[in-house]
Tab-separated table of C-alpha atoms in Angstrom:
chain	number	residue	atom	x	y	z
A	1	MET	CA	63.542	3.098	19.053
A	2	LEU	CA	65.973	4.881	16.793
A	3	SER	CA	64.575	6.818	14.066
A	4	GLU	CA	65.260	4.556	10.611
A	5	TYR	CA	66.459	7.273	8.829
A	6	VAL	CA	69.187	8.251	11.493
A	7	GLN	CA	70.118	5.144	11.197
A	8	GLN	CA	70.495	4.794	7.801
A	9	TRP	CA	72.515	7.874	8.147
A	10	SER	CA	74.901	6.800	10.889
A	11	ALA	CA	75.626	3.064	8.485
A	12	ILE	CA	76.137	5.355	5.429
A	13	GLN	CA	78.459	7.732	7.210
A	14	THR	CA	80.819	4.807	9.154
A	15	VAL	CA	80.978	2.881	5.533
A	16	ARG	CA	82.268	6.496	3.933
A	17	ALA	CA	84.273	7.389	6.880
A	18	ALA	CA	85.899	3.975	7.355
A	19	ASP	CA	86.401	4.067	3.273
A	20	LEU	CA	84.727	0.119	3.382
A	21	ARG	CA	84.173	-1.437	0.105
A	22	PRO	CA	80.757	-2.126	-0.642
A	23	ASP	CA	81.399	-6.042	-1.604
A	24	ASP	CA	83.105	-6.150	1.644
A	25	VAL	CA	80.281	-5.214	3.749
A	26	LEU	CA	77.821	-7.503	1.556
A	27	GLN	CA	79.975	-10.373	2.613
A	28	SER	CA	79.837	-9.437	6.094
A	29	TYR	CA	76.275	-9.049	5.904
A	30	PHE	CA	75.788	-12.399	4.429
A	31	ALA	CA	77.771	-14.078	6.366
A	32	LEU	CA	75.795	-13.337	9.169
A	33	GLY	CA	72.956	-14.447	7.701
A	34	GLY	CA	71.298	-11.729	5.890
A	35	ASP	CA	68.440	-12.272	3.365
A	36	ALA	CA	68.169	-8.793	1.570
A	37	ASP	CA	69.159	-9.126	-1.308
A	38	GLU	CA	72.427	-6.962	-2.890
A	39	LEU	CA	70.197	-4.515	-4.713
A	40	GLU	CA	68.457	-3.638	-1.686
A	41	VAL	CA	71.387	-3.495	0.931
A	42	LYS	CA	73.243	-1.281	-2.021
A	43	GLY	CA	70.890	0.851	-2.101
A	44	TYR	CA	70.035	1.474	1.438
A	45	LEU	CA	73.424	2.320	1.536
A	46	ALA	CA	72.907	5.010	-1.225
A	47	GLY	CA	69.849	6.321	0.933
A	48	VAL	CA	67.510	5.522	-1.906
A	49	VAL	CA	65.727	2.399	-0.223
A	50	MET	CA	64.766	1.374	3.787
A	51	LEU	CA	65.589	-2.075	4.721
A	52	SER	CA	63.682	-3.746	8.104
A	53	VAL	CA	64.820	-3.200	11.413
A	54	PRO	CA	66.617	-6.573	11.220
A	55	ASP	CA	67.882	-6.053	8.183
A	56	ARG	CA	69.118	-2.548	9.524
A	57	ASP	CA	70.511	-3.830	12.639
A	58	LEU	CA	72.412	-7.104	10.930
A	59	LEU	CA	74.313	-4.889	8.563
A	60	ALA	CA	74.807	-2.360	10.893
A	61	HIS	CA	76.630	-5.206	12.592
A	62	ALA	CA	78.346	-6.385	9.682
A	63	ILE	CA	79.647	-2.733	9.694
A	64	ASN	CA	80.664	-3.102	12.995
A	65	GLU	CA	82.627	-6.352	12.360
A	66	LEU	CA	84.477	-4.758	9.518
A	67	LEU	CA	85.645	-1.837	11.613
A	68	ASP	CA	86.710	-4.025	14.395
A	69	SER	CA	88.393	-6.619	12.135
A	70	THR	CA	90.407	-4.050	10.101
A	71	GLY	CA	91.233	-1.729	13.476
A	72	SER	CA	89.586	1.100	12.142
A	73	MET	CA	89.100	3.818	14.828
A	74	VAL	CA	86.112	5.023	12.852
A	75	ASP	CA	82.598	5.232	14.437
A	76	GLY	CA	80.407	2.306	14.357
A	77	ALA	CA	76.775	2.418	12.790
A	78	HIS	CA	74.004	2.213	15.240
A	79	TYR	CA	71.744	-0.145	16.336
A	80	SER	CA	67.630	0.257	16.481
A	81	ASP	CA	67.188	0.530	20.105
A	82	ARG	CA	69.593	-0.234	23.393
A	83	ASP	CA	69.094	-3.925	23.250
A	84	ALA	CA	70.360	-4.267	19.994
A	85	THR	CA	73.277	-2.206	21.040
A	86	SER	CA	74.091	-3.459	24.436
A	87	SER	CA	73.982	-7.356	22.440
A	88	SER	CA	76.260	-6.316	19.871
A	89	GLY	CA	79.196	-5.723	22.137
A	90	TYR	CA	79.938	-2.877	19.934
A	91	GLY	CA	78.296	0.068	22.294
A	92	ASP	CA	82.077	1.363	22.934
A	93	TYR	CA	82.374	2.367	19.706
A	94	LEU	CA	79.161	4.192	18.830
A	95	ARG	CA	79.152	7.884	19.840
A	96	THR	CA	76.121	8.312	22.486
A	97	LEU	CA	72.809	9.881	20.281
A	98	VAL	CA	70.538	11.928	22.445
A	99	ILE	CA	67.226	12.412	20.788
A	100	SER	CA	64.803	15.126	21.339
A	101	PRO	CA	61.496	16.293	19.299
A	102	ASP	CA	63.717	18.667	17.389
A	103	GLU	CA	67.190	17.667	17.042
A	104	PHE	CA	69.476	14.880	17.309
A	105	ASP	CA	72.984	15.119	18.358
A	106	PHE	CA	76.410	13.928	19.143
A	107	THR	CA	77.372	14.219	22.736
A	108	ALA	CA	80.032	11.758	23.442
A	109	PRO	CA	82.524	10.865	20.931
A	110	SER	CA	83.865	7.254	20.556
A	111	VAL	CA	86.772	5.126	21.432
A	112	GLY	CA	89.885	7.076	19.570
A	113	ASP	CA	87.647	9.451	18.165
A	114	ASP	CA	88.670	13.596	18.623
A	115	THR	CA	86.578	15.161	16.101
A	116	ALA	CA	83.842	18.113	17.743
A	117	THR	CA	80.550	17.556	18.832
A	118	ALA	CA	78.185	17.837	15.433
A	119	SER	CA	74.472	18.702	15.289
A	120	VAL	CA	71.492	18.124	12.929
A	121	GLY	CA	68.216	19.149	13.022
A	122	THR	CA	66.061	16.044	12.137
A	123	GLY	CA	62.627	17.431	10.691
A	124	ALA	CA	61.705	14.018	8.945
A	125	PRO	CA	62.677	11.649	6.116
A	126	ALA	CA	64.817	14.659	4.601
A	127	LEU	CA	67.180	14.025	7.407
A	128	LEU	CA	69.825	12.745	4.837
A	129	GLU	CA	69.633	15.869	3.253
A	130	ALA	CA	69.837	17.928	6.365
A	131	ALA	CA	72.701	16.184	7.184
A	132	ALA	CA	74.184	17.171	3.769
A	133	VAL	CA	73.498	20.645	4.152
A	134	ALA	CA	75.045	20.621	7.613
A	135	GLU	CA	78.223	19.655	6.067
A	136	ILE	CA	78.260	21.758	3.746
A	137	PRO	CA	76.875	25.494	4.383
A	138	ASP	CA	77.599	27.151	1.102
A	139	LEU	CA	74.994	26.204	-1.095
A	140	ASP	CA	76.998	27.872	-4.022
A	141	GLU	CA	79.425	25.354	-3.612
A	142	ALA	CA	77.696	22.540	-3.006
A	143	GLU	CA	75.766	23.142	-6.281
A	144	PHE	CA	79.295	23.349	-7.909
A	145	ARG	CA	80.500	20.168	-6.447
A	146	ARG	CA	77.139	18.441	-7.809
A	147	LEU	CA	78.406	19.823	-11.278
A	148	GLN	CA	81.501	18.802	-11.099
A	149	ALA	CA	80.314	15.302	-9.968
A	150	LEU	CA	77.697	15.144	-12.913
A	151	HIS	CA	80.502	16.008	-15.531
A	152	GLU	CA	83.094	13.560	-13.991
A	153	SER	CA	80.699	10.640	-14.310
A	154	GLY	CA	81.202	10.960	-18.273
A	155	LEU	CA	77.300	10.555	-18.530
A	156	LEU	CA	76.840	13.457	-20.693
A	157	ASP	CA	79.423	12.714	-23.410
A	158	THR	CA	78.459	9.358	-24.193
A	159	GLY	CA	74.457	9.695	-25.662
A	160	ALA	CA	71.933	7.135	-25.370
A	161	GLU	CA	73.183	3.883	-23.694
A	162	GLU	CA	71.571	0.379	-23.898
A	163	ARG	CA	72.252	-0.555	-19.750
A	164	PHE	CA	70.190	2.582	-19.205
A	165	ASP	CA	67.065	2.303	-21.906
A	166	ARG	CA	67.251	-1.275	-20.489
A	167	LEU	CA	65.946	0.463	-17.112
A	168	THR	CA	63.591	2.553	-18.733
A	169	ARG	CA	61.609	0.065	-20.698
A	170	LEU	CA	61.654	-1.872	-17.229
A	171	ALA	CA	59.832	1.191	-15.567
A	172	ARG	CA	57.482	2.077	-18.037
A	173	ASP	CA	56.248	-1.628	-18.773
A	174	HIS	CA	55.958	-2.359	-14.871
A	175	PHE	CA	53.654	0.757	-14.181
A	176	GLY	CA	52.290	1.239	-16.936
A	177	VAL	CA	52.550	4.451	-17.999
A	178	SER	CA	53.107	6.375	-21.541
A	179	SER	CA	57.021	6.992	-20.701
A	180	SER	CA	59.252	6.427	-18.384
A	181	SER	CA	63.378	8.513	-18.363
A	182	ILE	CA	66.296	9.397	-17.072
A	183	ALA	CA	67.135	12.997	-17.008
A	184	LEU	CA	70.814	14.405	-15.980
A	185	ILE	CA	70.514	18.052	-14.818
A	186	THR	CA	72.785	20.472	-15.640
A	187	ASP	CA	73.614	23.947	-14.379
A	188	ASP	CA	70.789	25.461	-16.971
A	189	ALA	CA	69.380	22.426	-18.117
A	190	GLN	CA	67.457	19.018	-18.193
A	191	VAL	CA	69.288	16.569	-20.728
A	192	ILE	CA	67.631	13.309	-21.120
A	193	LYS	CA	70.054	10.333	-20.860
A	194	SER	CA	67.391	7.720	-21.599
A	195	VAL	CA	63.418	8.139	-22.864
A	196	THR	CA	60.991	5.098	-23.365
A	197	GLY	CA	58.356	6.804	-24.504
A	198	PRO	CA	56.568	10.211	-25.970
A	199	LEU	CA	57.044	12.046	-23.331
A	200	GLY	CA	60.471	13.149	-22.142
A	201	GLU	CA	62.809	15.742	-23.801
A	202	ASP	CA	65.885	18.096	-23.125
A	203	MET	CA	64.172	21.519	-21.905
A	204	PRO	CA	65.848	24.305	-19.755
A	205	ARG	CA	66.643	23.537	-16.154
A	206	ASP	CA	63.579	26.006	-14.793
A	207	LEU	CA	60.857	23.979	-16.467
A	208	SER	CA	62.105	20.922	-15.508
A	209	LEU	CA	60.165	18.211	-12.911
A	210	CYS	CA	63.483	16.404	-12.382
A	211	ALA	CA	65.515	19.273	-11.550
A	212	VAL	CA	62.701	19.984	-8.634
A	213	THR	CA	62.752	16.001	-7.507
A	214	ILE	CA	66.518	16.396	-6.876
A	215	GLU	CA	66.599	19.152	-4.409
A	216	PHE	CA	65.791	16.545	-1.839
A	217	ASP	CA	66.401	12.916	-1.153
A	218	ARG	CA	62.957	11.773	-1.889
A	219	THR	CA	60.293	10.262	-4.659
A	220	LEU	CA	58.550	13.217	-5.857
A	221	VAL	CA	54.799	12.193	-6.855
A	222	ILE	CA	52.220	14.257	-8.550
A	223	ASN	CA	49.190	12.260	-9.048
A	224	ASP	CA	47.335	14.873	-10.817
A	225	ALA	CA	49.152	18.380	-11.898
A	226	SER	CA	46.135	19.849	-13.387
A	227	THR	CA	44.176	19.988	-9.989
A	228	HIS	CA	47.557	20.517	-8.314
A	229	PRO	CA	48.140	24.237	-6.623
A	230	ALA	CA	51.783	24.060	-7.203
A	231	TRP	CA	51.679	22.225	-10.429
A	232	ARG	CA	48.600	23.078	-12.406
A	233	HIS	CA	49.813	26.006	-13.780
A	234	HIS	CA	52.949	24.401	-14.906
A	235	PRO	CA	53.769	24.874	-18.827
A	236	LEU	CA	54.568	21.093	-19.219
A	237	VAL	CA	50.921	20.507	-17.370
A	238	THR	CA	49.139	23.146	-19.715
A	239	GLY	CA	49.876	22.825	-22.964
A	240	GLY	CA	53.054	20.845	-24.605
A	241	PRO	CA	52.853	17.320	-23.211
A	242	GLN	CA	49.873	18.056	-21.059
A	243	VAL	CA	51.735	16.087	-18.059
A	244	ARG	CA	49.704	15.001	-15.467
A	245	PHE	CA	50.819	12.391	-13.614
A	246	TYR	CA	54.491	12.040	-12.810
A	247	ALA	CA	56.743	10.102	-9.970
A	248	GLY	CA	60.589	11.104	-9.860
A	249	HIS	CA	63.223	9.768	-7.524
A	250	PRO	CA	67.095	11.543	-7.571
A	251	VAL	CA	70.056	9.430	-8.801
A	252	CYS	CA	73.105	9.621	-6.941
A	253	THR	CA	77.019	9.599	-7.856
A	254	ALA	CA	78.909	7.126	-5.728
A	255	GLY	CA	80.078	10.414	-3.533
A	256	GLY	CA	76.138	11.152	-3.130
A	257	TRP	CA	75.685	13.915	-5.583
A	258	ARG	CA	72.156	14.015	-7.031
A	259	ILE	CA	72.524	14.288	-10.349
A	260	GLY	CA	69.830	13.403	-12.601
A	261	THR	CA	66.888	11.742	-11.786
A	262	ILE	CA	64.606	8.247	-12.913
A	263	CYS	CA	60.889	9.281	-13.593
A	264	LEU	CA	57.447	8.097	-14.897
A	265	MET	CA	55.409	10.247	-16.491
A	266	ASP	CA	51.423	10.155	-18.156
A	267	ASP	CA	49.090	12.345	-19.134
A	268	GLN	CA	46.523	10.842	-17.446
A	269	PRO	CA	46.082	10.945	-13.863
A	270	ARG	CA	47.236	7.931	-11.681
A	271	ALA	CA	47.223	6.320	-8.070
A	272	PHE	CA	50.976	5.737	-6.612
A	273	THR	CA	50.848	3.255	-3.749
A	274	GLU	CA	53.570	3.391	-1.118
A	275	ASP	CA	55.214	-0.064	-2.618
A	276	ASP	CA	55.037	2.044	-6.111
A	277	VAL	CA	57.694	4.198	-4.107
A	278	GLN	CA	59.519	1.652	-2.956
A	279	ILE	CA	59.883	-0.102	-6.789
A	280	LEU	CA	60.370	2.998	-8.077
A	281	ARG	CA	63.067	3.412	-5.503
A	282	ARG	CA	65.299	0.226	-6.208
A	283	LEU	CA	65.230	1.310	-10.030
A	284	ALA	CA	66.757	4.311	-8.736
A	285	ALA	CA	69.351	2.157	-7.110
A	286	GLN	CA	69.851	-0.116	-10.250
A	287	VAL	CA	70.628	3.199	-12.501
A	288	GLN	CA	73.037	4.221	-9.536
A	289	MET	CA	74.968	0.678	-9.720
A	290	GLU	CA	75.462	1.520	-13.517
A	291	ILE	CA	76.570	4.706	-12.966
A	292	TRP	CA	79.236	3.329	-10.072
A	293	VAL	CA	80.319	0.145	-11.972
């Protein structure tokens, strides 16, 4: 069985390499009988939501059908296992994935591909992050491009917007926390794009929990910062707002650059289930839809 994160990475890379339109991918997926909703599919292709095995395979097939119909020579999207691959009819479009405990690599080019063999380490859910780092070894250059993407989004120039305020209200009300915010991370500051509640303000980047959140493609959850060895001495915990609970997920540009977060905060410790994580990721996907559109 192929790792869910490897399969997701494969789908994302295929869509980007072939320059497929998300709406065309959706139409192909729904035509095949897919029942995940539009937000879930787009969130999966943005790396913020994980789909079930049947939906991942159906989406891979939808992508591969688009490649076939357009005559694209881009590598196809991978299926979850060999049975799904062999029954798809698109096995020849796929590079061979060799899995080991330490890494996966592409050992055989697909039809029409003459690119060099690539290899990426597979530590865990950070696979998408590892792939990004492998493609951009110079982290200073990566930060420059991240900041460029942030400024090109225009979000720093438009102030508060109801389309984002609606989502922070939805997040605060759903989770019952004191505050929810959308933060943008510049080179030296956290800039609040939207906030509902008393917690959430512009501040230096080195004090921002959201600046930590954008370092990886995952949800950062701090159930009780006052007892957490990594956070109990943080200025936001020991003074000021006395934050106890924090949960944040990165939001990205269409190009995949993590420019900010949507986060939840409270002055009381809170539990946060895996279902809660999935809902927060879907909210992050909604923020991204607003940014992209």
